[in-house]
Tab-separated table of C-alpha atoms in Angstrom:
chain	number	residue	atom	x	y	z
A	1	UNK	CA	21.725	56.286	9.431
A	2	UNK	CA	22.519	54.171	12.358
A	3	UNK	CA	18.960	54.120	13.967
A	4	UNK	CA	18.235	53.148	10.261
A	5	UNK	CA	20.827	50.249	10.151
A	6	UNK	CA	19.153	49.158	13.893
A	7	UNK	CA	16.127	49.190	13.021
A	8	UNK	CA	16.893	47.130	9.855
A	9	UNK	CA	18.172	44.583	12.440
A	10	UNK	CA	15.223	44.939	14.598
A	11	UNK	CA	12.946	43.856	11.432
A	12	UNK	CA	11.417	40.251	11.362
A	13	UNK	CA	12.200	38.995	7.941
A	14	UNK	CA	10.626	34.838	8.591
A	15	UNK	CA	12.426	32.432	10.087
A	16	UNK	CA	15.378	31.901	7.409
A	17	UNK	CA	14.871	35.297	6.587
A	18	UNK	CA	12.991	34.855	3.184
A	19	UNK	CA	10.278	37.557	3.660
A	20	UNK	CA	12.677	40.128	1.975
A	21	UNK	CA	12.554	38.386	-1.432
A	22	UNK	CA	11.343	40.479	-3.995
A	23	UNK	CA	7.742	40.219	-4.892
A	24	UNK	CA	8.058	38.332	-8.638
A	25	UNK	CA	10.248	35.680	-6.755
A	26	UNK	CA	7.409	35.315	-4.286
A	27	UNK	CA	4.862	35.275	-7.100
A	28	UNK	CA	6.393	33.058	-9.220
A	29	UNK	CA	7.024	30.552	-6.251
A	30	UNK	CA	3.728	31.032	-5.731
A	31	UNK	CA	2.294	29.958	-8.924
A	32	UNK	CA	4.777	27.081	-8.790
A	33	UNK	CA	4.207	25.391	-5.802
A	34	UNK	CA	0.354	25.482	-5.850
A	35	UNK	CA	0.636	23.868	-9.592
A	36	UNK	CA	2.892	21.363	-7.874
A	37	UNK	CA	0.339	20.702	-5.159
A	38	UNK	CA	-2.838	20.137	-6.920
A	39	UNK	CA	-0.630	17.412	-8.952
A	40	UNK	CA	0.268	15.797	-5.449
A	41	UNK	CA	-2.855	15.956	-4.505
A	42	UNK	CA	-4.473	13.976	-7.272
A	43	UNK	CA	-1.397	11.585	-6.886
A	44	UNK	CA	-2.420	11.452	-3.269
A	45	UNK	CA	-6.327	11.044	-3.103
A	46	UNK	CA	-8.036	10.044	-6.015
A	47	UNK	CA	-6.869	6.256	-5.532
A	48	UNK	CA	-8.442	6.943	-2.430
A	49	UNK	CA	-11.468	8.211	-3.823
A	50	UNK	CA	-12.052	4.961	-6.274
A	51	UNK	CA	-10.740	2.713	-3.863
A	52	UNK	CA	-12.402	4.120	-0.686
A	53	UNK	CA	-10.997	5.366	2.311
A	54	UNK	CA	-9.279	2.408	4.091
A	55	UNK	CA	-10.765	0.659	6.535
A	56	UNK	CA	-8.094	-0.122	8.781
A	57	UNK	CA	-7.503	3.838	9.954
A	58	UNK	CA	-9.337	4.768	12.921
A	59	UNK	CA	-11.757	7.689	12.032
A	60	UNK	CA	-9.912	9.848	14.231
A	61	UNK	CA	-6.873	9.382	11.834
A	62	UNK	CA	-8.782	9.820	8.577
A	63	UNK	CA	-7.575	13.624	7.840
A	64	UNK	CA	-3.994	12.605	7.890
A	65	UNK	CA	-4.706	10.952	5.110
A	66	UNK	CA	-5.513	14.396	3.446
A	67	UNK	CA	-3.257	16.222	4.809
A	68	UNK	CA	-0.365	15.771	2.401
A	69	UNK	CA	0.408	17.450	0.467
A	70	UNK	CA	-1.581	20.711	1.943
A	71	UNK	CA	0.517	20.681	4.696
A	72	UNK	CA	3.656	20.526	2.776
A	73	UNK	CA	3.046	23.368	0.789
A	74	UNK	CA	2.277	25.436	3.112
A	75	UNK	CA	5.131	24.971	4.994
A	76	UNK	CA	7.361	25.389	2.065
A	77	UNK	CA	5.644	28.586	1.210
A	78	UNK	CA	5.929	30.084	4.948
A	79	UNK	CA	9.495	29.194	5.004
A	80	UNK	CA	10.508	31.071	1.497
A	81	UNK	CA	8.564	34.015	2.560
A	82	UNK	CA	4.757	33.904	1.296
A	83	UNK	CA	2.554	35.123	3.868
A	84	UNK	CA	-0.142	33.232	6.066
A	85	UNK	CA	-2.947	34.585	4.197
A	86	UNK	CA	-1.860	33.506	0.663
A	87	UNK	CA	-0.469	29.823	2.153
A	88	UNK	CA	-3.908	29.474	3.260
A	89	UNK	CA	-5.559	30.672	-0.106
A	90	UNK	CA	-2.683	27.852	-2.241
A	91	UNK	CA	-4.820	26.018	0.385
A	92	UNK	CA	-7.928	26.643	-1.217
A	93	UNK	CA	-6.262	26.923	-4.911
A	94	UNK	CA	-4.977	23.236	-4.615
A	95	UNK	CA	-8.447	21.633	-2.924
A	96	UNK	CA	-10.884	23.306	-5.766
A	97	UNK	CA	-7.749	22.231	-8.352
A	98	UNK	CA	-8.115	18.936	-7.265
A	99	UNK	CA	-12.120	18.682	-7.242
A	100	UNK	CA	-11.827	20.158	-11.142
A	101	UNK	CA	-9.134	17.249	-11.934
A	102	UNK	CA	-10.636	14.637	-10.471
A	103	UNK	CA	-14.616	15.765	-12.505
A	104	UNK	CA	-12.528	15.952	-15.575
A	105	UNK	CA	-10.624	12.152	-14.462
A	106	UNK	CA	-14.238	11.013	-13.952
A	107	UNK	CA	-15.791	12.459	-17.518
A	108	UNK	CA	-12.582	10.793	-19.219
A	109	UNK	CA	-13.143	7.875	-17.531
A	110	UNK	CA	-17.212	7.568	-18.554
A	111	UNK	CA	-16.067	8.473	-21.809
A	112	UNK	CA	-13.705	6.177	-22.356
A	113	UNK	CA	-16.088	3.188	-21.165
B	1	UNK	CA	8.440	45.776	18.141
B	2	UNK	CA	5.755	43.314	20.060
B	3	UNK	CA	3.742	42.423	16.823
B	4	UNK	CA	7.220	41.007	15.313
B	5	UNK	CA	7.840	39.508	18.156
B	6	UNK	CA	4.331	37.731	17.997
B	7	UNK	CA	4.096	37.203	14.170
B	8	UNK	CA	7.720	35.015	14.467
B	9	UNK	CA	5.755	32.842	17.341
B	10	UNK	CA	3.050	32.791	15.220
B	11	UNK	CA	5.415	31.452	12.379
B	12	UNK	CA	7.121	28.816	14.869
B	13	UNK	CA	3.630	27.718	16.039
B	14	UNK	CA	2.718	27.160	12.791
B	15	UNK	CA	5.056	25.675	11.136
B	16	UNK	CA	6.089	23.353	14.097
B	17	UNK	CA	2.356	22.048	14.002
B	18	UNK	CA	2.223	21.643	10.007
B	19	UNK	CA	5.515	19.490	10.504
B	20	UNK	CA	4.248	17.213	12.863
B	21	UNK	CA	0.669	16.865	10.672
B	22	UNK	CA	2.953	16.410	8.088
B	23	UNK	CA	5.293	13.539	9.689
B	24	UNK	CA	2.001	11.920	10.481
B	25	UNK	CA	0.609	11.857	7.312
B	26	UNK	CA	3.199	11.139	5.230
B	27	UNK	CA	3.738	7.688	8.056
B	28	UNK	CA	-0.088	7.201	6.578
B	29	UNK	CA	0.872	7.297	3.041
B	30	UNK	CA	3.995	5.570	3.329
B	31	UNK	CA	2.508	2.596	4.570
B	32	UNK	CA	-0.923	2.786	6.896
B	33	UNK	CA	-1.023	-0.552	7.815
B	34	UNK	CA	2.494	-0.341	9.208
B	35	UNK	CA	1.468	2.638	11.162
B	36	UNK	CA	-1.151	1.446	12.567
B	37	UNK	CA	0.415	-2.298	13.563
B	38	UNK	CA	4.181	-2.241	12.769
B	39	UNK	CA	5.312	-4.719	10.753
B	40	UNK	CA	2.191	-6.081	9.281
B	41	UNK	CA	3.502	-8.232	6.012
B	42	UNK	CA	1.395	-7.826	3.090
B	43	UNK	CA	1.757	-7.367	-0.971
B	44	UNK	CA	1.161	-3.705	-2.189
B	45	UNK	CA	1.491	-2.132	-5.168
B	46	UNK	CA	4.718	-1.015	-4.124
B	47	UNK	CA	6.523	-4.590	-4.286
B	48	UNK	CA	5.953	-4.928	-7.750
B	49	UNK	CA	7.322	-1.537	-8.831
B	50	UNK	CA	10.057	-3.917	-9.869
B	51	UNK	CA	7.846	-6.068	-12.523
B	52	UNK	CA	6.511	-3.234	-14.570
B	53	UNK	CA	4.966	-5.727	-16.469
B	54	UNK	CA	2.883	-7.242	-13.679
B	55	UNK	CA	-0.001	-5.339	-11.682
B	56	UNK	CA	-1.324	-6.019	-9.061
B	57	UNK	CA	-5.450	-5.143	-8.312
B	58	UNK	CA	-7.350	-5.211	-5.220
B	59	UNK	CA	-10.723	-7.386	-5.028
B	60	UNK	CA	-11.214	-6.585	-1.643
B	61	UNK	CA	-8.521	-4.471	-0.237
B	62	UNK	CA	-7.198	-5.758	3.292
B	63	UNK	CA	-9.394	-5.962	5.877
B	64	UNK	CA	-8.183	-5.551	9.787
B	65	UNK	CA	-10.099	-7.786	11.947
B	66	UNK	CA	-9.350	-7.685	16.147
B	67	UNK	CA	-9.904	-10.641	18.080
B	68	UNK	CA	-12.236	-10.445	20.907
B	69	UNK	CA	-10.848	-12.234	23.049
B	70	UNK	CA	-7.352	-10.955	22.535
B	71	UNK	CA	-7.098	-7.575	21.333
B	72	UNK	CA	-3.431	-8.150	20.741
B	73	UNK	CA	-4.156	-10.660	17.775
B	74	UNK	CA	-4.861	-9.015	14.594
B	75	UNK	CA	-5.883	-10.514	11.289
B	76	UNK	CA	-5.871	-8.500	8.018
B	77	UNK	CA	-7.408	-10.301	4.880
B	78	UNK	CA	-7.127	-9.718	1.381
B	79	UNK	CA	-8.014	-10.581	-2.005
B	80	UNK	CA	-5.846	-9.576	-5.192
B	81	UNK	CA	-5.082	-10.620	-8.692
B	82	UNK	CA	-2.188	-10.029	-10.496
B	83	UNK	CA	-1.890	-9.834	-14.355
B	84	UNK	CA	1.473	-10.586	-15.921
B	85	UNK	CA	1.568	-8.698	-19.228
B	86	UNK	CA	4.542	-10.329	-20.472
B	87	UNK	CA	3.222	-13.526	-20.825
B	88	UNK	CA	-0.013	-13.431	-22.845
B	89	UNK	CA	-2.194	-16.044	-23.490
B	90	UNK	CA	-5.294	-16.998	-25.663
B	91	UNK	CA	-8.652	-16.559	-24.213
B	92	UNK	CA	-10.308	-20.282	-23.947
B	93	UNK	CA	-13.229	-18.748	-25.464
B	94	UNK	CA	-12.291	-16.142	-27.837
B	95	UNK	CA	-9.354	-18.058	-28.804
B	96	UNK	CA	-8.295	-14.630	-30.891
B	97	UNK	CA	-8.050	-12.547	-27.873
B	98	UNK	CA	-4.902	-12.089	-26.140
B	99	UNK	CA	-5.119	-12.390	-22.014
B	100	UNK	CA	-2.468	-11.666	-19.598
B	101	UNK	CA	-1.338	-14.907	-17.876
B	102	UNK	CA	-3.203	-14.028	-14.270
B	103	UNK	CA	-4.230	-15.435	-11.050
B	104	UNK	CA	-6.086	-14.294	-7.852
B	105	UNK	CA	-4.517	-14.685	-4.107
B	106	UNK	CA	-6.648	-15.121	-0.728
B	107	UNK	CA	-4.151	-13.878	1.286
B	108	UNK	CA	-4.559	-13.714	5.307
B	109	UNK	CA	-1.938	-12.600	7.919
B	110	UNK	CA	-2.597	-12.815	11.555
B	111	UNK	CA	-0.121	-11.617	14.137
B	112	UNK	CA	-0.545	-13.772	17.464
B	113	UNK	CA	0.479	-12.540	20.941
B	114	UNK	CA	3.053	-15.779	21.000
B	115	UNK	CA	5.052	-17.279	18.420
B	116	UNK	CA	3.616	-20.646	19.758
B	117	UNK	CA	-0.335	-20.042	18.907
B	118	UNK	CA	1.526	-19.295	15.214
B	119	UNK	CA	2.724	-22.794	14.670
B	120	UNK	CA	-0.100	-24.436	16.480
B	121	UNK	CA	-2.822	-22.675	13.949
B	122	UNK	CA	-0.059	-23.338	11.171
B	123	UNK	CA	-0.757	-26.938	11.592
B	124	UNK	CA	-3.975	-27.239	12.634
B	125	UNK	CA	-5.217	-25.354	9.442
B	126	UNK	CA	-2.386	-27.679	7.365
B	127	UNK	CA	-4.504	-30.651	8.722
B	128	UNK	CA	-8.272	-29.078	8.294
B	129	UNK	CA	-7.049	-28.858	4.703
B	130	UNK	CA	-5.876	-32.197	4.622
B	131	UNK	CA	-8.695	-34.016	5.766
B	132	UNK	CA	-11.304	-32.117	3.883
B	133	UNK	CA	-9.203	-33.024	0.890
B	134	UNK	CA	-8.527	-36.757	2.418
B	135	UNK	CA	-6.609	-38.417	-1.051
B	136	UNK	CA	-4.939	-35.577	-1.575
B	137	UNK	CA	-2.486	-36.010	0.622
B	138	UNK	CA	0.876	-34.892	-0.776
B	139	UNK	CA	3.030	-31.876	0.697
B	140	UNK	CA	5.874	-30.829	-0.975
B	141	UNK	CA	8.283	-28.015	0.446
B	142	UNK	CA	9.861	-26.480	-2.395
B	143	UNK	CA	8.819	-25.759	-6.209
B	144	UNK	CA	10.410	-28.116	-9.003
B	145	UNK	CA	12.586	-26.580	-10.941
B	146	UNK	CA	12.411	-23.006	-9.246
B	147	UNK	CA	14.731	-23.154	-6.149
B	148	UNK	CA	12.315	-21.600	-4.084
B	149	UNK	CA	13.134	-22.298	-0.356
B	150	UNK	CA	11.501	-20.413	2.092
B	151	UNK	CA	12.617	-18.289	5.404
B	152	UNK	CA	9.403	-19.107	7.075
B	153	UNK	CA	10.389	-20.787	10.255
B	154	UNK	CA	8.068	-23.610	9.222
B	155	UNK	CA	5.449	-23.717	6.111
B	156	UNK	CA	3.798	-26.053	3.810
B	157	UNK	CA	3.426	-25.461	0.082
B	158	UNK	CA	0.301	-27.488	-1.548
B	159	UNK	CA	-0.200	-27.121	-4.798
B	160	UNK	CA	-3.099	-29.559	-6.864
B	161	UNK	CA	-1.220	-30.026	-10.234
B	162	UNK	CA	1.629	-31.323	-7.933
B	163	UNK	CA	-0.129	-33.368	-5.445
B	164	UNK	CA	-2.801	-34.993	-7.364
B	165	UNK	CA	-0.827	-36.928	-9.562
B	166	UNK	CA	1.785	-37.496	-6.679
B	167	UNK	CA	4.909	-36.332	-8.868
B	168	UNK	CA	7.746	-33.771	-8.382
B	169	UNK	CA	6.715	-31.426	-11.598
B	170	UNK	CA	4.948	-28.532	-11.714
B	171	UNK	CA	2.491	-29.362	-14.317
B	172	UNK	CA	1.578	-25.481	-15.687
B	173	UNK	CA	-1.225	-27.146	-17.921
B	174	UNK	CA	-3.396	-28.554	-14.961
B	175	UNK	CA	-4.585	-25.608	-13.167
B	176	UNK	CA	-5.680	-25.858	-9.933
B	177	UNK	CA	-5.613	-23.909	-6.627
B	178	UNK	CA	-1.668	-23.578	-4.764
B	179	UNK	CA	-1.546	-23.297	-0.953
B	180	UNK	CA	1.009	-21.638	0.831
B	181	UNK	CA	1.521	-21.434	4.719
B	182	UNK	CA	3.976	-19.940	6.738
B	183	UNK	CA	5.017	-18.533	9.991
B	184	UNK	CA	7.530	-16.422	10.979
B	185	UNK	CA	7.525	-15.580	14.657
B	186	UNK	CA	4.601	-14.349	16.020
B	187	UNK	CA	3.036	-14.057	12.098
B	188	UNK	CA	0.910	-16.561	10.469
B	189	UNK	CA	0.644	-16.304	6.780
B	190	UNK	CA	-2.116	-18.365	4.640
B	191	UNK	CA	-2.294	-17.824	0.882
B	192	UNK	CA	-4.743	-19.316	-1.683
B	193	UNK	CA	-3.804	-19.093	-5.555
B	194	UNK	CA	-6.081	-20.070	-8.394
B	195	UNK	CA	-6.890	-18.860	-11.700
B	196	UNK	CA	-9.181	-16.746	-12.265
B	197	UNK	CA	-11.040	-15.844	-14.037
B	198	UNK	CA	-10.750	-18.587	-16.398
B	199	UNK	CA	-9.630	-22.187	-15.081
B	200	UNK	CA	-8.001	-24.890	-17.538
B	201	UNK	CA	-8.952	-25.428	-21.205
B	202	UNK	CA	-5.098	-24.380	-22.500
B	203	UNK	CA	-4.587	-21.576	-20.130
B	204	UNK	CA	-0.959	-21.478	-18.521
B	205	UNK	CA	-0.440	-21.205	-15.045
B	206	UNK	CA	2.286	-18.511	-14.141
B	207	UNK	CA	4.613	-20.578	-12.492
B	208	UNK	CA	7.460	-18.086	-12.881
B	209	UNK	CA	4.643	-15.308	-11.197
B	210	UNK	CA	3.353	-17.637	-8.405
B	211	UNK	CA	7.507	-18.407	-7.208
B	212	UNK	CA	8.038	-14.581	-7.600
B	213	UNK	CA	4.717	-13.805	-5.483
B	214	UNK	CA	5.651	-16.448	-2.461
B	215	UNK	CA	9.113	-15.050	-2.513
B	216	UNK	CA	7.825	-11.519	-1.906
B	217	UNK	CA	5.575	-12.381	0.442
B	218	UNK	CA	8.263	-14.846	2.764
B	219	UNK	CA	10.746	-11.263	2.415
B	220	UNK	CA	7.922	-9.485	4.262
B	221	UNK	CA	7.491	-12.028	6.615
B	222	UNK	CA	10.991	-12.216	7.011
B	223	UNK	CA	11.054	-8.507	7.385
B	224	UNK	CA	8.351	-8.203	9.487
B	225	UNK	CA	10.129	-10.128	12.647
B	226	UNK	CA	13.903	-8.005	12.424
């Protein structure tokens, strides 16, 4: 029982300690978060994407632009306990979410003129 | 016990470099321009959060332009129009259509390397003006009947409905181009307001929007030098 209890201790739950949440916490945060981020993202680039990229940022610079807010999800994921693998896949979920709102912002926008 | 050891540097690795990507681009978003040359005064979209009923659109978002000779000099130039909603107006050709009461801004900001080039290109352009006008020659320094007195640390208003006719009203039904330029510190500010896209023939000149844009843009010079 004690090597159990010190083990236990030994155990690496994340940094805050947020990896022992229970799996439908985790899920549902999940889900959450990546709806959240696809939003942000369309907030975030598609005046860039009518507008242009700005020409005052150095090309060196230009992926900050994109960066939030990919980066801010993941982070917020990693620190309540979602894994590398599946921040990296919201990743994915929020860049192909963004590419299907911003065809359907387009087709609005055609039909609409 | 070493792959937990490695997976919680893996964690701090990671998340230390997605914070400082992140602190970088949101500095981007917030305001690029600032970012990239602190302090730069310009309108955005976010100083007229405010006016819901006004909007500002870009013609040709701001361009950064580096001297050659003196990399520390920076221009940025812009052209905008802003549509106030809340003042509409019959079109002078479809008399039945409504149009938002609207004019477009030149507006150019350069940041010298001394305070002194400022005021020395603040008058020189004053008096290019002048001359190419020649009658025209009638400066006033405020706006009749709006109180609007600047912060620049000098700056000329000219304005043709004012100075053609040599009087001290703001005549809203002769449109013509305003001229504003200022200079706060090291900053030189030059902006051009006409109508657009329509010019005379009943329409109204915002005079309530063009004293509302100057005082925005004399805060952000203001700002620009604390």
């Amino acid at each position: 029982m004690n090597s159990d209890t010190a083990n236990q201790e030994k155990q690496y739950f994340g940094l805050i300690g947020l990896d022992k949440l229970p799996l439908v916490v985790k899920t549902i945060n999940f889900c959450i978060s990546t709806v959240i981020g696809i939003n942000l993202a369309f907030d975030s680039w598609y005046s860039h994407f009518y507008r242009g990229i700005p020409s005052y940022i150095s090309p060196p610079f230009l992926p900050l632009i994109f960066a939030w807010p990919l980066c801010g999800i993941m982070l917020w994921l990693r620190l309540t306990g979602i894994k590398w693998v599946w921040c990296l896949l919201a990743s994915g979920i929020i860049l192909v979410g963004y590419y299907m709102l911003q065809v359907l912002a387009l087709a609005i926008g055609q039909f609409i003129s | 016990m070493k792959p937990k050891l490695m997976s919680k540097y893996l964690d701090i690795l990671g998340i230390v470099f997605l914070t400082l990507f992140l602190y970088l681009s949101v500095a981007f978003r917030a305001s690029p321009i600032s970012f990239m040359n602190p302090g730069f005064p310009i309108l955005s979209e976010d100083d007229w959060t405010s006016a819901p009923s006004i909007t500002l659109n870009w013609n040709e978002y701001p361009q950064k332009y580096v001297s050659k000779d003196k990399f520390s000099e920076v221009a940025y130039i812009g052209r905008f129009h802003l549509d106030d909603y809340s003042q509409m107006v019959p079109n002078p050709y479809v008399p039945t259509r409504l149009e938002p009461t609207n004019f477009s801004g030149f507006h150019t900001v350069i940041k010298y390397s001394e305070a002194n080039y400022a005021i020395s290109t603040l008058h020189s352009n004053y008096k290019k003006h002048i001359n190419e006008l020649k009658t025209l020659e009638y400066i006033i320094t405020e706006i009749p009947g709006l109180n609007f007195s600047s912060r620049a640390n000098a700056y000329y208003i000219w304005c043709e409905q004012i100075s053609a006719v040599n009087k001290g009203v703001f005549d809203t039904e002769t449109v013509g181009p305003c001229f504003y330029w200022a200079v706060y510190g090291e900053y030189y500010s030059e902006i051009r307001f006409s109508m657009w896209p329509f010019r005379g023939d009943g329409r109204q000149y915002s005079v309530e929007l063009f004293n509302d844009v100057l005082n925005r843009a004399d805060k952000k010079l203001s700002d620009a030098t604390k």
